[in-house]
Structures are given as structure tokens and as C-alpha cells.
Amino acid sequence: MYTKKVMDHFSNPRNMGELENPSGVGTVGNAKCGDIMRMYLDIDDDGIIQDVKFKTFGCGAAIATSSVATELVKGKTVQEALEVTNKAVVEALDGLPPVKVHCSLLAEQAIHAALWDYAEKNGIKIEGLKKPKNDVHDHEEDVAESY
Ligand code: FES
């Protein structure tokens, strides 16, 4: 079953919507379930994430993970945002059922995709950031096993 935090973020999603002229946008999806998540980041000259919004066309857990992920990265540096893993997202929600762990992976990858976009637009390299995949179900099984 879902935790109270999941239900809260699903019922009252934080930072839902779009940003005009974002510093970076990332869109990722999972071909298996068909869900899609998009993250918008507004990053200032010091590399601090001033604002973040998301749009998710997906399941309740995907909405909850997007919502909590925006809270985890807001006000952080680019480097700190990179360290927001799907595990951190799951922990912030007090857990997710194993079949829903891939939803949190979408959140991690959507952040990475937005950071990648930001880096490309600004011609910078973010240490430790790998080019994100559009379809993130590839190593879902490995992730599920670690829970
Ligand atoms: Fe696919 Fe939740 S079921 S993102």
C-alpha cells in the first residue's frame, strides 16, 4: 500500500506546471507503462536551482515521486541535485511498493535530463552527469532488486 506521504504528494502535488524560459528541460518516459515525466529547472548564475516545475503524464506514484523530487532539488546546487537518486526519492516518500520503484527512477532521470539540457545550452560539463536515456526501463530490474 501507499504511505501517507505518497498519498499527500499525489493529492497535493508540489511545483506542478511549467516554467517559461527554463534553464533546462528534461523529458523521460518508460516504454513499458507509457508514463512520461518532464522537469523544468530555473538555474541562476551561481548554479543554484531557483525554481523547478514538473509535468507528469503517469500513474499516481509517478506524480508523487515528481512532486517530492522537485522539493528535494529546489534551492540546491546543480551538483547536489545530481545526487538526488531514486533511492532518496523513495526514502522521502517513506517507501514505495516494489512494482512502483521504476516510477522513482523516472524522477531521477528527469532531473538528470533537465541538468543535461542546461549543461548543453551553456556549454558546460557537469561532473558525474551521464547522458540520460529517453526510455528508462532498461535497468529497472536491477533497481527493483536493491529494494
Ligand atoms: Fe510507470 Fe508509475 S507505473 S511510472
PDB file of C-alpha atoms and ligand atoms in Angstrom:
ATOM      1  CA  MET A   1       0.000   0.000   0.000  1.00  0.00           C
ATOM      2  CA  TYR A   2       0.992   3.607  -0.349  1.00  0.00           C
ATOM      3  CA  THR A   3       2.392   5.623   2.535  1.00  0.00           C
ATOM      4  CA  LYS A   4       0.743   8.796   3.810  1.00  0.00           C
ATOM      5  CA  LYS A   5       3.466  10.854   2.154  1.00  0.00           C
ATOM      6  CA  VAL A   6       2.802   9.272  -1.238  1.00  0.00           C
ATOM      7  CA  MET A   7      -0.902   9.973  -0.874  1.00  0.00           C
ATOM      8  CA  ASP A   8      -0.178  13.535   0.221  1.00  0.00           C
ATOM      9  CA  HIS A   9       2.090  14.298  -2.749  1.00  0.00           C
ATOM     10  CA  PHE A  10      -0.333  12.587  -5.111  1.00  0.00           C
ATOM     11  CA  SER A  11      -3.320  14.553  -3.806  1.00  0.00           C
ATOM     12  CA  ASN A  12      -1.475  17.887  -3.427  1.00  0.00           C
ATOM     13  CA  PRO A  13       1.428  17.828  -5.862  1.00  0.00           C
ATOM     14  CA  ARG A  14       4.055  20.498  -5.220  1.00  0.00           C
ATOM     15  CA  ASN A  15       5.527  22.560  -8.050  1.00  0.00           C
ATOM     16  CA  MET A  16       3.285  21.165 -10.751  1.00  0.00           C
ATOM     17  CA  GLY A  17       3.241  23.074 -14.028  1.00  0.00           C
ATOM     18  CA  GLU A  18       5.714  24.578 -16.462  1.00  0.00           C
ATOM     19  CA  LEU A  19       8.411  27.245 -16.390  1.00  0.00           C
ATOM     20  CA  GLU A  20       8.711  29.844 -19.101  1.00  0.00           C
ATOM     21  CA  ASN A  21      12.237  30.062 -20.500  1.00  0.00           C
ATOM     22  CA  PRO A  22      13.676  27.364 -18.247  1.00  0.00           C
ATOM     23  CA  SER A  23      17.431  26.889 -17.937  1.00  0.00           C
ATOM     24  CA  GLY A  24      16.930  23.211 -18.653  1.00  0.00           C
ATOM     25  CA  VAL A  25      14.093  20.827 -19.522  1.00  0.00           C
ATOM     26  CA  GLY A  26      14.211  17.068 -19.375  1.00  0.00           C
ATOM     27  CA  THR A  27      11.642  14.591 -20.576  1.00  0.00           C
ATOM     28  CA  VAL A  28      11.860  10.889 -19.915  1.00  0.00           C
ATOM     29  CA  GLY A  29       9.466   8.017 -20.292  1.00  0.00           C
ATOM     30  CA  ASN A  30       9.029   4.364 -19.605  1.00  0.00           C
ATOM     31  CA  ALA A  31       8.011   2.392 -22.662  1.00  0.00           C
ATOM     32  CA  LYS A  32       6.545  -0.429 -20.574  1.00  0.00           C
ATOM     33  CA  CYS A  33       3.943   1.582 -18.701  1.00  0.00           C
ATOM     34  CA  GLY A  34       3.831   4.501 -21.156  1.00  0.00           C
ATOM     35  CA  ASP A  35       4.285   7.113 -18.457  1.00  0.00           C
ATOM     36  CA  ILE A  36       6.112  10.351 -19.227  1.00  0.00           C
ATOM     37  CA  MET A  37       7.712  12.869 -16.870  1.00  0.00           C
ATOM     38  CA  ARG A  38       9.014  16.332 -17.694  1.00  0.00           C
ATOM     39  CA  MET A  39      11.090  18.542 -15.376  1.00  0.00           C
ATOM     40  CA  TYR A  40      11.807  22.241 -15.835  1.00  0.00           C
ATOM     41  CA  LEU A  41      14.702  23.875 -13.979  1.00  0.00           C
ATOM     42  CA  ASP A  42      15.460  27.533 -13.452  1.00  0.00           C
ATOM     43  CA  ILE A  43      19.152  27.795 -12.534  1.00  0.00           C
ATOM     44  CA  ASP A  44      20.853  31.075 -11.631  1.00  0.00           C
ATOM     45  CA  ASP A  45      24.379  32.236 -12.488  1.00  0.00           C
ATOM     46  CA  ASP A  46      25.750  30.630  -9.324  1.00  0.00           C
ATOM     47  CA  GLY A  47      24.378  27.238 -10.359  1.00  0.00           C
ATOM     48  CA  ILE A  48      21.601  27.274  -7.770  1.00  0.00           C
ATOM     49  CA  ILE A  49      18.224  25.833  -8.699  1.00  0.00           C
ATOM     50  CA  GLN A  50      15.896  28.742  -8.032  1.00  0.00           C
ATOM     51  CA  ASP A  51      12.744  27.132  -9.324  1.00  0.00           C
ATOM     52  CA  VAL A  52      11.538  23.783 -10.554  1.00  0.00           C
ATOM     53  CA  LYS A  53       8.292  22.533 -12.019  1.00  0.00           C
ATOM     54  CA  PHE A  54       7.105  19.221 -13.348  1.00  0.00           C
ATOM     55  CA  LYS A  55       4.518  17.791 -15.658  1.00  0.00           C
ATOM     56  CA  THR A  56       3.825  14.110 -15.403  1.00  0.00           C
ATOM     57  CA  PHE A  57       1.521  12.051 -17.543  1.00  0.00           C
ATOM     58  CA  GLY A  58       1.552   8.954 -15.472  1.00  0.00           C
ATOM     59  CA  CYS A  59       0.488   6.918 -12.509  1.00  0.00           C
ATOM     60  CA  GLY A  60      -0.100   8.210  -9.000  1.00  0.00           C
ATOM     61  CA  ALA A  61       3.338   7.105  -7.829  1.00  0.00           C
ATOM     62  CA  ALA A  62       4.946   8.943 -10.753  1.00  0.00           C
ATOM     63  CA  ILE A  63       3.128  12.115  -9.745  1.00  0.00           C
ATOM     64  CA  ALA A  64       4.137  11.686  -6.092  1.00  0.00           C
ATOM     65  CA  THR A  65       7.774  10.985  -6.991  1.00  0.00           C
ATOM     66  CA  SER A  66       7.915  14.002  -9.328  1.00  0.00           C
ATOM     67  CA  SER A  67       6.429  16.211  -6.650  1.00  0.00           C
ATOM     68  CA  VAL A  68       8.815  15.122  -3.905  1.00  0.00           C
ATOM     69  CA  ALA A  69      11.777  15.260  -6.309  1.00  0.00           C
ATOM     70  CA  THR A  70      11.054  18.941  -7.021  1.00  0.00           C
ATOM     71  CA  GLU A  71      11.172  19.623  -3.278  1.00  0.00           C
ATOM     72  CA  LEU A  72      14.476  17.757  -2.994  1.00  0.00           C
ATOM     73  CA  VAL A  73      16.211  19.805  -5.702  1.00  0.00           C
ATOM     74  CA  LYS A  74      14.767  23.269  -5.120  1.00  0.00           C
ATOM     75  CA  GLY A  75      17.345  25.651  -3.669  1.00  0.00           C
ATOM     76  CA  LYS A  76      20.138  23.144  -4.237  1.00  0.00           C
ATOM     77  CA  THR A  77      23.227  23.427  -6.385  1.00  0.00           C
ATOM     78  CA  VAL A  78      23.440  21.555  -9.654  1.00  0.00           C
ATOM     79  CA  GLN A  79      25.893  19.136  -8.045  1.00  0.00           C
ATOM     80  CA  GLU A  80      23.583  18.480  -5.091  1.00  0.00           C
ATOM     81  CA  ALA A  81      20.634  17.930  -7.453  1.00  0.00           C
ATOM     82  CA  LEU A  82      22.669  15.332  -9.279  1.00  0.00           C
ATOM     83  CA  GLU A  83      22.937  13.398  -6.038  1.00  0.00           C
ATOM     84  CA  VAL A  84      19.163  13.137  -5.649  1.00  0.00           C
ATOM     85  CA  THR A  85      18.844   9.486  -6.549  1.00  0.00           C
ATOM     86  CA  ASN A  86      15.690   7.470  -6.953  1.00  0.00           C
ATOM     87  CA  LYS A  87      16.545   5.929  -3.593  1.00  0.00           C
ATOM     88  CA  ALA A  88      16.469   9.383  -1.971  1.00  0.00           C
ATOM     89  CA  VAL A  89      13.119   9.993  -3.654  1.00  0.00           C
ATOM     90  CA  VAL A  90      11.717   6.715  -2.319  1.00  0.00           C
ATOM     91  CA  GLU A  91      13.040   7.486   1.172  1.00  0.00           C
ATOM     92  CA  ALA A  92      11.485  10.953   1.118  1.00  0.00           C
ATOM     93  CA  LEU A  93       8.152   9.257   0.462  1.00  0.00           C
ATOM     94  CA  ASP A  94       8.664   6.713   3.280  1.00  0.00           C
ATOM     95  CA  GLY A  95       8.800   3.940   0.699  1.00  0.00           C
ATOM     96  CA  LEU A  96       7.103   2.728  -2.461  1.00  0.00           C
ATOM     97  CA  PRO A  97       5.751  -0.712  -3.375  1.00  0.00           C
ATOM     98  CA  PRO A  98       8.422  -2.647  -5.354  1.00  0.00           C
ATOM     99  CA  VAL A  99       6.411  -2.547  -8.601  1.00  0.00           C
ATOM    100  CA  LYS A 100       6.414   1.232  -8.347  1.00  0.00           C
ATOM    101  CA  VAL A 101      10.136   1.727  -7.871  1.00  0.00           C
ATOM    102  CA  HIS A 102      10.559   2.407 -11.582  1.00  0.00           C
ATOM    103  CA  CYS A 103       8.368   5.496 -11.143  1.00  0.00           C
ATOM    104  CA  SER A 104      11.002   6.981  -8.819  1.00  0.00           C
ATOM    105  CA  LEU A 105      13.645   6.150 -11.398  1.00  0.00           C
ATOM    106  CA  LEU A 106      11.767   8.363 -13.837  1.00  0.00           C
ATOM    107  CA  ALA A 107      12.064  11.236 -11.347  1.00  0.00           C
ATOM    108  CA  GLU A 108      15.833  10.793 -11.002  1.00  0.00           C
ATOM    109  CA  GLN A 109      16.271  10.553 -14.756  1.00  0.00           C
ATOM    110  CA  ALA A 110      14.008  13.532 -15.470  1.00  0.00           C
ATOM    111  CA  ILE A 111      16.214  15.679 -13.200  1.00  0.00           C
ATOM    112  CA  HIS A 112      19.332  14.371 -14.931  1.00  0.00           C
ATOM    113  CA  ALA A 113      17.823  15.053 -18.359  1.00  0.00           C
ATOM    114  CA  ALA A 114      16.992  18.641 -17.360  1.00  0.00           C
ATOM    115  CA  LEU A 115      20.520  19.128 -15.980  1.00  0.00           C
ATOM    116  CA  TRP A 116      21.942  17.704 -19.195  1.00  0.00           C
ATOM    117  CA  ASP A 117      19.887  20.145 -21.232  1.00  0.00           C
ATOM    118  CA  TYR A 118      21.082  23.027 -19.017  1.00  0.00           C
ATOM    119  CA  ALA A 119      24.713  21.937 -19.417  1.00  0.00           C
ATOM    120  CA  GLU A 120      24.396  21.633 -23.201  1.00  0.00           C
ATOM    121  CA  LYS A 121      22.740  25.030 -23.556  1.00  0.00           C
ATOM    122  CA  ASN A 122      25.501  26.655 -21.514  1.00  0.00           C
ATOM    123  CA  GLY A 123      28.390  24.681 -22.944  1.00  0.00           C
ATOM    124  CA  ILE A 124      29.430  23.365 -19.531  1.00  0.00           C
ATOM    125  CA  LYS A 125      30.211  19.928 -18.220  1.00  0.00           C
ATOM    126  CA  ILE A 126      28.616  18.717 -15.001  1.00  0.00           C
ATOM    127  CA  GLU A 127      30.946  16.327 -13.233  1.00  0.00           C
ATOM    128  CA  GLY A 128      29.358  12.873 -12.904  1.00  0.00           C
ATOM    129  CA  LEU A 129      26.394  13.540 -15.184  1.00  0.00           C
ATOM    130  CA  LYS A 130      25.833  10.974 -17.907  1.00  0.00           C
ATOM    131  CA  LYS A 131      23.724  11.483 -20.993  1.00  0.00           C
ATOM    132  CA  PRO A 132      20.238  10.403 -19.934  1.00  0.00           C
ATOM    133  CA  LYS A 133      18.215   7.813 -21.785  1.00  0.00           C
ATOM    134  CA  ASN A 134      14.799   8.674 -23.080  1.00  0.00           C
ATOM    135  CA  ASP A 135      13.420   5.319 -22.093  1.00  0.00           C
ATOM    136  CA  VAL A 136      14.408   4.436 -18.575  1.00  0.00           C
ATOM    137  CA  HIS A 137      13.052   0.935 -18.147  1.00  0.00           C
ATOM    138  CA  ASP A 138      16.329  -0.663 -19.229  1.00  0.00           C
ATOM    139  CA  HIS A 139      17.849  -1.260 -15.809  1.00  0.00           C
ATOM    140  CA  GLU A 140      14.618  -1.201 -13.869  1.00  0.00           C
ATOM    141  CA  GLU A 141      15.057  -4.833 -12.843  1.00  0.00           C
ATOM    142  CA  ASP A 142      18.451  -4.119 -11.261  1.00  0.00           C
ATOM    143  CA  VAL A 143      16.985  -1.235  -9.322  1.00  0.00           C
ATOM    144  CA  ALA A 144      13.976  -3.211  -8.111  1.00  0.00           C
ATOM    145  CA  GLU A 145      16.305  -5.888  -6.804  1.00  0.00           C
ATOM    146  CA  SER A 146      18.026  -3.488  -4.460  1.00  0.00           C
ATOM    147  CA  TYR A 147      14.831  -2.870  -2.514  1.00  0.00           C
TER     148      TYR A 147
HETATM  149 FE1  FES B   1       5.100   3.678 -14.791  1.00  0.00          FE
HETATM  150 FE2  FES B   1       4.392   4.602 -12.500  1.00  0.00          FE
HETATM  151  S1  FES B   1       3.589   2.843 -13.487  1.00  0.00           S
HETATM  152  S2  FES B   1       5.743   5.497 -13.891  1.00  0.00           S
END
